[in-house]
Short mmCIF file of C-alpha atoms and ligand atoms in Angstrom, two decimals:
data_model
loop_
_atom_site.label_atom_id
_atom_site.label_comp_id
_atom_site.label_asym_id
_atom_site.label_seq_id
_atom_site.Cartn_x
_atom_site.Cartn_y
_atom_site.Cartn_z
CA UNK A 280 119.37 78.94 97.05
CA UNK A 281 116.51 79.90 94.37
CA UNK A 282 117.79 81.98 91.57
CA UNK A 283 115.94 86.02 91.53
CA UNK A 284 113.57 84.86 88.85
CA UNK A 285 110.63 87.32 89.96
CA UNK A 286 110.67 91.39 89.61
CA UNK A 287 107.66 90.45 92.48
CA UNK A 288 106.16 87.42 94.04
CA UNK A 289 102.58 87.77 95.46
CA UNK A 290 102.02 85.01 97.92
CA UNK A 291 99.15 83.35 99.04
CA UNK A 292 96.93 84.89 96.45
CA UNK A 293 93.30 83.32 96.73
CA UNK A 294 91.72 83.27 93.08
CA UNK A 295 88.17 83.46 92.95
CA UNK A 296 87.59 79.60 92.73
CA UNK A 297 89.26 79.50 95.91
CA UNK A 298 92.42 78.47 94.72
CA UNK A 299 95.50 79.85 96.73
CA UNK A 300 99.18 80.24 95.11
CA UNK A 301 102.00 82.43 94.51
CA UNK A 302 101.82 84.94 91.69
CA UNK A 303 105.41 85.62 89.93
CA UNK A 304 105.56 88.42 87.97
CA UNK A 305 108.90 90.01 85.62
CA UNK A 306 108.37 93.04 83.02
CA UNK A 307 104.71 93.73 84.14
CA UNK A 308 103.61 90.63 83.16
CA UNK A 309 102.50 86.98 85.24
CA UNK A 310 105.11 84.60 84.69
CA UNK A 311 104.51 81.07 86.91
CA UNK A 312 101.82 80.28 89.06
CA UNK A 313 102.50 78.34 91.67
CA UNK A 314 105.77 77.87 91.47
CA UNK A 315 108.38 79.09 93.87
CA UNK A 316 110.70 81.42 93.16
CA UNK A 317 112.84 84.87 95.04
CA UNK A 318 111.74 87.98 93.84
CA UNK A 319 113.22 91.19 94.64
CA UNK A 320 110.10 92.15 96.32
CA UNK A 321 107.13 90.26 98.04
CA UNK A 322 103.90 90.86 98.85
CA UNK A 323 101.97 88.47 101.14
CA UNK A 324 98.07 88.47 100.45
CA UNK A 325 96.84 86.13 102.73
CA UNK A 326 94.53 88.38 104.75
CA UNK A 327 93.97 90.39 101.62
CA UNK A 328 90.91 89.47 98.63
CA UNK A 329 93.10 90.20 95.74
CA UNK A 330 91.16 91.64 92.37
CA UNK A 331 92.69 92.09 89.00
CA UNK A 332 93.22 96.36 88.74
CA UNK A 333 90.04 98.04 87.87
CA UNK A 334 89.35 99.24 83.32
CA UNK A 335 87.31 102.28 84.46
CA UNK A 336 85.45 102.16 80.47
CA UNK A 337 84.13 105.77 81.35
CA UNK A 338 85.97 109.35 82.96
CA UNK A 339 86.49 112.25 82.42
CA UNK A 340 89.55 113.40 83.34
CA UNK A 341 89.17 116.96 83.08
CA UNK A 342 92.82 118.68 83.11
CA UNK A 343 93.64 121.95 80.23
CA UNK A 344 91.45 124.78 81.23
CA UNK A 345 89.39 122.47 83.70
CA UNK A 346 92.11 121.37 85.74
CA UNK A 347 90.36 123.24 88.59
CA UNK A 348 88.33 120.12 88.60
CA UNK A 349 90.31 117.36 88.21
CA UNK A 350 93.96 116.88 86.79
CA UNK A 351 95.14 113.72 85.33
CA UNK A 352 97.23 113.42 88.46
CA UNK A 353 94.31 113.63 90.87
CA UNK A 354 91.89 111.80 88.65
CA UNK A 355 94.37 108.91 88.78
CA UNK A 356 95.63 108.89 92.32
CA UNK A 357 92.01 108.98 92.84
CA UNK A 358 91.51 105.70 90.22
CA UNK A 359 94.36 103.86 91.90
CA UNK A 360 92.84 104.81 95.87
CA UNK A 361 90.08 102.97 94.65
CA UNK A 362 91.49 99.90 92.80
CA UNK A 363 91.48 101.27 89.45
CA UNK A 364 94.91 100.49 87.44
CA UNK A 365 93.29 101.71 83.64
CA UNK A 366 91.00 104.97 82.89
CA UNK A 367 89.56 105.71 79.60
CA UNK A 368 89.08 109.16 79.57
CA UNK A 369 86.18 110.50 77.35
CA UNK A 370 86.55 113.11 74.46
CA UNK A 371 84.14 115.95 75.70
CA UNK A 372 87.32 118.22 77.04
CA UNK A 373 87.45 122.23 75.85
CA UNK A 374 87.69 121.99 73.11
CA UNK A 375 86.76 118.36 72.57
CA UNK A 376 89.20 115.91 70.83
CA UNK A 377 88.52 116.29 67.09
CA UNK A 378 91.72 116.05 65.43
CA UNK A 379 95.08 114.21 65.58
CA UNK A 380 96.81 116.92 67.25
CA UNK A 381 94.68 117.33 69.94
CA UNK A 382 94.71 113.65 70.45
CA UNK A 383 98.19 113.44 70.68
CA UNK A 384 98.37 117.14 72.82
CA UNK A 385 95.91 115.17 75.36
CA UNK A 386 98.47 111.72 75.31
CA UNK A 387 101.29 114.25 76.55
CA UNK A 388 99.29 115.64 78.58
CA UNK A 389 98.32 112.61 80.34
CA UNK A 390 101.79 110.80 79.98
CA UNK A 391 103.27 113.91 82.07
CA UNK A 392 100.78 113.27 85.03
CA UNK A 393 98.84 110.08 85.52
CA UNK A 394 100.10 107.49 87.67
CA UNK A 395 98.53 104.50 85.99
CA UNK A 396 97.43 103.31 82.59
CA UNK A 397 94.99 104.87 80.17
CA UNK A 398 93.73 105.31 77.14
CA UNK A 399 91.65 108.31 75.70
CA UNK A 400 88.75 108.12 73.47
CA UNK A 401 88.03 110.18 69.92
CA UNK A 402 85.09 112.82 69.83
CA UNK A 403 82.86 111.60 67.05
CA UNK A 404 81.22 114.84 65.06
CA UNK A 405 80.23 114.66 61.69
CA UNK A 406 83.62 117.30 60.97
CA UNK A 407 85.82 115.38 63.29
CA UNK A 408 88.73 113.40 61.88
CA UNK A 409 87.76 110.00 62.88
CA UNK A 410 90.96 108.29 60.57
CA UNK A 411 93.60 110.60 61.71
CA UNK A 412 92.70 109.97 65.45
CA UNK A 413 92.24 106.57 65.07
CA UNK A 414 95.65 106.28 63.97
CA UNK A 415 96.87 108.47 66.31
CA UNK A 416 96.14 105.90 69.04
CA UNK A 417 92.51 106.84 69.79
CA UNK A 418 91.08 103.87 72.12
CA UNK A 419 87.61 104.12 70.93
CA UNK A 420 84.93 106.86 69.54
CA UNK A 421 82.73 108.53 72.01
CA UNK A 422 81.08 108.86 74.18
CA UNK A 423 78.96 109.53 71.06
CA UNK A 424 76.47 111.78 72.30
CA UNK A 425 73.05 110.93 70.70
CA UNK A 426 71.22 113.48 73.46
CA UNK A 427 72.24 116.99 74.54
CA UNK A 428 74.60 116.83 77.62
CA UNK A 429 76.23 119.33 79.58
CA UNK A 430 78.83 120.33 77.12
CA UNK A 431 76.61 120.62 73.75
CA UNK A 432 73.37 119.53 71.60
CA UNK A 433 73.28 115.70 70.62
CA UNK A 434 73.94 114.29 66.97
CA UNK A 435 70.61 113.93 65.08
CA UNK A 436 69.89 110.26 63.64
CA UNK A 437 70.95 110.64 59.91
CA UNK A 438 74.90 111.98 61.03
CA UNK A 439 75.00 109.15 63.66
CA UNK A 440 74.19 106.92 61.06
CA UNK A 441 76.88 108.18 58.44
CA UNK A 442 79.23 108.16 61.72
CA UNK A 443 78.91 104.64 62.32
CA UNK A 444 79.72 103.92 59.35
CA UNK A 445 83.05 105.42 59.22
CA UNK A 446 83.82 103.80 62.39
CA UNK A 447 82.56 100.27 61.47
CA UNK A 448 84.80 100.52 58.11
CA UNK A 449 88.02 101.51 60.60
CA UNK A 450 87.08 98.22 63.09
CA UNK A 451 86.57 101.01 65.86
CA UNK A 452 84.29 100.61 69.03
CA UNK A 453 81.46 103.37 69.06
CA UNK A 454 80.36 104.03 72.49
CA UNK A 455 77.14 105.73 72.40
CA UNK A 456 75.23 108.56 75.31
CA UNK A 457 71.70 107.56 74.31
CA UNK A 458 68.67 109.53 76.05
CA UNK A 459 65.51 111.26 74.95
CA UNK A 460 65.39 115.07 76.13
CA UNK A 461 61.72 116.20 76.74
CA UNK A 462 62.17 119.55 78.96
CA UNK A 463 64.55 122.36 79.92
CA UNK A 464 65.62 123.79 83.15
CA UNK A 465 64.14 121.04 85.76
CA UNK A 466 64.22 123.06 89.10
CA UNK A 467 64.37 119.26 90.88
CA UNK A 468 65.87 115.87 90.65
CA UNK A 469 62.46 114.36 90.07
CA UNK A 470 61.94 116.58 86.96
CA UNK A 471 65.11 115.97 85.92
CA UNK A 472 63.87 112.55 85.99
CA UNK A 473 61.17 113.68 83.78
CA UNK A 474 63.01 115.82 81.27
CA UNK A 475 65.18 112.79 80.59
CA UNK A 476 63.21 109.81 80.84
CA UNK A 477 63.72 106.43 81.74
CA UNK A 478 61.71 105.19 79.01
CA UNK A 479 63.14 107.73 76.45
CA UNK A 480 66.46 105.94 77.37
CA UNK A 481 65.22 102.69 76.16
CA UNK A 482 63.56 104.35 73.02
CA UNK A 483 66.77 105.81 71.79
CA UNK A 484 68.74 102.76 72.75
CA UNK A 485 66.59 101.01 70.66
CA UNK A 486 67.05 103.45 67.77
CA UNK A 487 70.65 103.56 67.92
CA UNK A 488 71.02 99.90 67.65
CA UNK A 489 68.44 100.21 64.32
CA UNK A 490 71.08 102.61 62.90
CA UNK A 491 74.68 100.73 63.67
CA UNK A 492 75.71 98.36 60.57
CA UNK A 493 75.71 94.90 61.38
CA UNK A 494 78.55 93.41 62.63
CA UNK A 495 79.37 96.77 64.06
CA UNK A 496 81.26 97.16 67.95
CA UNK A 497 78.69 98.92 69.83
CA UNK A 498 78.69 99.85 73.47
CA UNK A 499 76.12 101.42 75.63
CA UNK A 500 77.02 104.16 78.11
CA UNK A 501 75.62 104.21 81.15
CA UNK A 502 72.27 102.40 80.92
CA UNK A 503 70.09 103.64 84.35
CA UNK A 504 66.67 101.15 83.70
CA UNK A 505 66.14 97.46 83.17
CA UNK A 506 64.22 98.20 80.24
CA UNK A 507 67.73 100.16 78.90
CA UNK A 508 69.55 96.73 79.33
CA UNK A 509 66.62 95.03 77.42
CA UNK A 510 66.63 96.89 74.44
CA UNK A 511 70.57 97.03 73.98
CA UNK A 512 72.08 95.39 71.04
CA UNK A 513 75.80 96.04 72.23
CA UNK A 514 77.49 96.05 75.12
CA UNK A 515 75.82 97.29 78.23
CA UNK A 516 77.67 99.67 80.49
CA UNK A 517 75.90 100.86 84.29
CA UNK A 518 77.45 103.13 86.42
CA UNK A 519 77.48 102.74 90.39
CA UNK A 520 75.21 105.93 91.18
CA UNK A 521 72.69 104.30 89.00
CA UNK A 522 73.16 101.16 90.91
CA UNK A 523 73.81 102.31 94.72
CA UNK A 524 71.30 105.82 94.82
CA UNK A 525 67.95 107.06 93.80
CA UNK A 526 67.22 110.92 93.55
CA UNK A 527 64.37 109.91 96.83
CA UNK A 528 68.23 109.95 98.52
CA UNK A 529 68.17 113.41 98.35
CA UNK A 530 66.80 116.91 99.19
CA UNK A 531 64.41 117.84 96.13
CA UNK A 532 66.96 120.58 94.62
CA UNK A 533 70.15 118.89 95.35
CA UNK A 534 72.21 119.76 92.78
CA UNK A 535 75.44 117.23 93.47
CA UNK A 536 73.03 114.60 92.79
CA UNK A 537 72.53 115.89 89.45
CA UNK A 538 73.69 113.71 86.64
CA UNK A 539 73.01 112.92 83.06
CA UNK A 540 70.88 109.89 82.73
CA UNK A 541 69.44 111.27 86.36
CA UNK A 542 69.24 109.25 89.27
CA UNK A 543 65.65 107.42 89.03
CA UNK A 544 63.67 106.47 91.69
CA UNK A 545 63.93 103.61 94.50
CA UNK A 546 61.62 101.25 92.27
CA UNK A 547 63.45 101.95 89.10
CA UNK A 548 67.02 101.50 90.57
CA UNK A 549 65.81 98.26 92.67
CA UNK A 550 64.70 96.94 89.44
CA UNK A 551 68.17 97.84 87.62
CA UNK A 552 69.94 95.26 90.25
CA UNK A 553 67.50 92.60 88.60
CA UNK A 554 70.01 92.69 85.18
CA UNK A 555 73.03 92.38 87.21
CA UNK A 556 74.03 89.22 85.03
CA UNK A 557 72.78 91.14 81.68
CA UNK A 558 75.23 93.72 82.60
CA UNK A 559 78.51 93.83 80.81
CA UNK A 560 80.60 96.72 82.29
CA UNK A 561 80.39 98.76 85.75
CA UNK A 562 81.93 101.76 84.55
CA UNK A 563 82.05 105.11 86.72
CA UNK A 564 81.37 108.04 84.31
CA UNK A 565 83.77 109.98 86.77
CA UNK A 566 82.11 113.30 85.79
CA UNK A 567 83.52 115.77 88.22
CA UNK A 568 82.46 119.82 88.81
CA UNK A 569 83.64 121.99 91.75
CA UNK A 570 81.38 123.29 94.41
CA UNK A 571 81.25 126.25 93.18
CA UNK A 572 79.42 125.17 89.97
CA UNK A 573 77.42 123.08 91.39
CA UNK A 574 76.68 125.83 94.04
CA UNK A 575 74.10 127.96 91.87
CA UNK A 576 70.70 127.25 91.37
CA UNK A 577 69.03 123.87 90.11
CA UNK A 578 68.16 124.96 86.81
CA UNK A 579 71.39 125.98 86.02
CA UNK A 580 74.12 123.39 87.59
CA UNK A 581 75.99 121.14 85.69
CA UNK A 582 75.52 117.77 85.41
CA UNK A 583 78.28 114.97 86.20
CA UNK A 584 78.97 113.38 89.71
CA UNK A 585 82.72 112.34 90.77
CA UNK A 586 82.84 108.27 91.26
CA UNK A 587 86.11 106.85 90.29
CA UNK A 588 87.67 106.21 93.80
CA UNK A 589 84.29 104.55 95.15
CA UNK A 590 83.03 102.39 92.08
CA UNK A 591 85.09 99.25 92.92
CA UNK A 592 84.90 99.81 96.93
CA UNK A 593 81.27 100.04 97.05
CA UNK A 594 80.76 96.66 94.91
CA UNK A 595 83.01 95.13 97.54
CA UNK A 596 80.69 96.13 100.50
CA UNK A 597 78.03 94.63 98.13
CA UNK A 598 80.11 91.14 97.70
CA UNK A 599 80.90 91.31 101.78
CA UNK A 600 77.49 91.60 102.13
CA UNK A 601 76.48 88.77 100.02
CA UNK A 602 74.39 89.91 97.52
CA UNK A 603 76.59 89.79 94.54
CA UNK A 604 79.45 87.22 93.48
CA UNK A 605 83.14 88.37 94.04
CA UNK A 606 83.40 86.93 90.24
CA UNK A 607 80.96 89.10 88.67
CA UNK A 608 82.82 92.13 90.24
CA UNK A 609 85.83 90.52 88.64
CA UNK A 610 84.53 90.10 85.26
CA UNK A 611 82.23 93.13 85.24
CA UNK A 612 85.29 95.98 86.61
CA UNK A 613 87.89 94.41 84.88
CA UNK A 614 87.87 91.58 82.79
CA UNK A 615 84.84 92.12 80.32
CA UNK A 616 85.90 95.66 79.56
CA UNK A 617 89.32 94.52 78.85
CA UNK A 618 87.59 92.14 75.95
CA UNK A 619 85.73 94.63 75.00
CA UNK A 620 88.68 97.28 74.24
CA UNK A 621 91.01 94.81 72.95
CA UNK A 622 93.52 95.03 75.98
CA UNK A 623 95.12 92.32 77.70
CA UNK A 624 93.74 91.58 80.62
CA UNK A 625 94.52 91.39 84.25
CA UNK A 626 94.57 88.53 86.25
CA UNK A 627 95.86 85.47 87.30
CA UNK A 628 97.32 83.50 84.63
CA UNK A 629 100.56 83.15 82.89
CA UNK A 630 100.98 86.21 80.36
CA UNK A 631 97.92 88.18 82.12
CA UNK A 632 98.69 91.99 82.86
CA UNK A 633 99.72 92.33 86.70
CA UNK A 634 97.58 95.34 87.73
CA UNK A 635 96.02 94.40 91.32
CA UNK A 636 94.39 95.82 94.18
CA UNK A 637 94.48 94.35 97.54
CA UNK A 638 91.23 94.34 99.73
CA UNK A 639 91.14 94.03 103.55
CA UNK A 640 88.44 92.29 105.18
CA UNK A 641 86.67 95.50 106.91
CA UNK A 642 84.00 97.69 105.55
CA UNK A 643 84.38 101.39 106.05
CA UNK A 644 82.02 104.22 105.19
CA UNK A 645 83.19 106.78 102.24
CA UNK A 646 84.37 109.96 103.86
CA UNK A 647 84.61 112.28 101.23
CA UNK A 648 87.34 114.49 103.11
CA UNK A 649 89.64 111.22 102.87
CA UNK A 650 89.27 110.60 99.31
CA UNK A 651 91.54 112.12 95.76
CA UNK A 652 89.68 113.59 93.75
CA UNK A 653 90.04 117.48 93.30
CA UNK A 654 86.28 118.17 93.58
CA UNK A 655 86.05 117.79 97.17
CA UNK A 656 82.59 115.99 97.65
CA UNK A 657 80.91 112.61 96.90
CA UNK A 658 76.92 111.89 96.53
CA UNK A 659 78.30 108.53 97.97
CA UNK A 660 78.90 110.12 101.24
CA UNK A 661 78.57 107.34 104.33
CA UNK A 662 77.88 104.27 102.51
CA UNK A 663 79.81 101.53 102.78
CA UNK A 664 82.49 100.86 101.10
CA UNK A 665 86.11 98.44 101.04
CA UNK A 666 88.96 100.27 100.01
CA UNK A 667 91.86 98.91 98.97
CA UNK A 668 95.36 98.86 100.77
CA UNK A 669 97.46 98.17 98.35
CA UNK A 670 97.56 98.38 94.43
CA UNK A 671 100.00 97.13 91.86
CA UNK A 672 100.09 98.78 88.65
CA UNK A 673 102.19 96.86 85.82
CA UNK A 674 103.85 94.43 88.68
CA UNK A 675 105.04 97.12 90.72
CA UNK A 676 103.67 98.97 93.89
CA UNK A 677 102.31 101.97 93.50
CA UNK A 678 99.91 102.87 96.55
CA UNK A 679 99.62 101.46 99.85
CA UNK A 680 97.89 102.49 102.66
CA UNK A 681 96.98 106.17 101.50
CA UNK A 682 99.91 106.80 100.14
CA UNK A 683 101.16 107.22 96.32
CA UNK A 684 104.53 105.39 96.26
CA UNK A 685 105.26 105.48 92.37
CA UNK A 686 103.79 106.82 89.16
CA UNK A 687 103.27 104.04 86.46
CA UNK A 688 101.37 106.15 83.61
CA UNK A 689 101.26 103.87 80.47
CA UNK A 690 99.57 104.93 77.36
CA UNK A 691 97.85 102.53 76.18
CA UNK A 692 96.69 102.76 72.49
CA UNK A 693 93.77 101.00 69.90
CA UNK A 694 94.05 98.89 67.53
CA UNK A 695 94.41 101.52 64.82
CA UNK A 696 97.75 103.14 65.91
CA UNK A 697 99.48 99.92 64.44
CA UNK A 698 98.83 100.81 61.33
CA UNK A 699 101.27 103.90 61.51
C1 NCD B 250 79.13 114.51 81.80
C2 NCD B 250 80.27 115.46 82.10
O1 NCD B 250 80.14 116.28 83.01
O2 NCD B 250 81.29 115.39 81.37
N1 NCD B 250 78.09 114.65 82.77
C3 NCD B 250 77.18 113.73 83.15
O3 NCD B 250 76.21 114.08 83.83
N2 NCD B 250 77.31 112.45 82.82
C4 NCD B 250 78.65 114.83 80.42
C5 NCD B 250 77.33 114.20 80.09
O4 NCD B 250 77.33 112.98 79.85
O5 NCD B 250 76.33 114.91 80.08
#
């Protein structure tokens, strides 16, 4: 009889050259490939498409005094639902994380409730305490927000500037909001359009690459035009609604469609699929708001759509239906933003992080009733979409079939926090 080498054996795993074998895995981590050995629990994938866990680059998480809406548990359960096994959550809470202590408040915060690995990002303001958070375990800095957004006014060119260089000199990763604002109170998604324009994206793109130091890590949020991607010198980030929906989707004044970059139109998103290989990171910007503040007049909503559970599951209708690689999904949801934060990544290889999420072979439609997230609603409602039925977080179980079977939070820190 084989000795229990394996915590858990998944067999029959196809990789995405094609190659099937069994995946061993003891502490969290991938032990043998291919070689047989008991486990004390098995999974067989052979009528599953098996992808690495999801790095969602881009939430926000919510919780403290907006728990009403999202929580780190529902934000999470909603992550892992949709094949997401590691959230970075973004700095912009109330109050925004500034200091050490908050830093470390939010790390409790999210150690008590998430159910899968994260990481949380420092708020970068010229009185912010960029040091202290970094070595509090601060991921990266930002989203830097070099445009007004819905929680404040943008940085002005000379303190980004000064900023990035405090961040270059700590070896920190500055992810960076960039838009041009040009009008106030757009009563419709097309003027929203207008008041933040496509090409006033790629103008302050531009300019915020002028102003990093050379050398420096630099990563573009949510780029919504080709001529964004073009003019990036950094690492280019695109969310799914930029990717799957155009404000022509929608009634004129529909404010759930309302998101900072805005939705473009059909012309301008079509051409955004034409940089799918320029494109570095698919990351959701899970920005969610109840109904009832989104339930007020255009002018006046907030901006942010909910997107965590559906980001993977909608590129995986797009790889069934053959017009993108199931490797690009792989390196764009997972493995490339794992580079880019410094994390080890998931996968298939000896000593790679076992975080999974196991695909059937049917596309569904998104039902927003049916999905985790406290908000309640989806702009993604009825498109297709492949949800995963099972996920492994850290070689064990968690979900399956709709169900949350175990909490696996993991903090996972940056580079800095060693130097404590
Ligand atoms: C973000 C949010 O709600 O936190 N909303 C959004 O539309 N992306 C903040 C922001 O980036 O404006």
């Amino acid at each position: 009889m084989l000795p229990v080498t394996a915590d858990l054996l998944l067999r029959n795993v196809a990789s995405p050259t094609g190659r099937r074998a069994d995946i061993a895995v003891t502490g969290g981590v991938v032990r043998h490939v291919g070689a047989a050995v008991r486990a004390d629990e098995t999974i067989d994938c052979s009528r599953f498409t098996c992808l690495p866990g999801a790095v969602d680059m881009h939430v926000h998480m919510r919780g403290g005094v907006q728990a009403d809406k999202e929580d780190w548990r529902s934000g999470t359960v909603s992550a892992v639902a949709g094949g997401v096994t590691l959230v970075v959550d973004q700095p912009n809470t109330v109050p925004p994380i500034t200091t050490p202590d908050r830093l470390r408040a939010r790390i409790r915060e999210a150690g008590e409730q998430a159910v899968c690995g994260f990481a949380i990002n420092a708020g970068v303001l010229p009185d912010a305490d960029l040091t202290g958070m970094w070595k509090a375990g601060a991921m990266a800095f930002g989203e830097t927000f070099a445009a007004p957004s819905s929680y404040g006014e943008g940085l002005d060119l000379e303190s980004l500037r000064a900023l990035f260089a405090r961040i270059h000199t700590l070896g920190g990763l500055a992810t960076v909001h960039a838009e041009e604002v040009c009008g106030t109170a757009p009563e419709t998604l097309a003027e929203h359009d207008r008041a933040r324009p496509g090409e006033g994206e790629a103008r302050a793109v531009g300019r915020v690459g002028e102003l990093a130091p050379v050398g420096m890590r630099l990563h573009f949020c949510h780029l919504s035009t080709a001529a964004s991607v073009r003019a990036a010198r950094g690492s280019v980030e695109v969310t799914p609604h930029h990717l799957f929906l155009s404000y022509e989707d929608f009634d004129p004044d529909n404010t759930l469609a309302r998101v900072n970059p805005p939705l473009r139109d059909e012309a301008t998103r079509r051409a955004l699929w034409s940089c799918w290989d320029a494109i570095d990171v698919i990351a959701s910007d899970h920005a969610p708001h109840t109904l009832a503040e989104k339930s007020v007049p255009f002018r006046s909503a907030p901006s942010g759509i909910p997107g965590i559970e559906t980001m993977v599951p909608l590129l995986m209708a797009a790889v069934y239906r053959g017009r993108i690689s199931l490797l690009s999904v792989i390196e764009k949801t997972s493995w490339r933003p794992s580079e880019i934060l410094g994390l080890p990544r998931a996968g298939f290889e000896p000593g790679d992080r076992a975080d999974y999420a196991l695909y059937p072979d049917e596309l569904t439609r998104i039902d927003a009733s049916r999905l985790h997230t406290k908000c309640g609603w989806s702009p993604f409602e009825g498109s297709e979409a492949v949800f995963p039925e099972e996920v492994i977080v850290g070689g064990v179980r968690v979900y399956a079939h709709g169900d949350l079977l175990e909490a696996r939070p993991r903090f996972c820190p940056g580079k800095g926090y060693l130097l404590q």
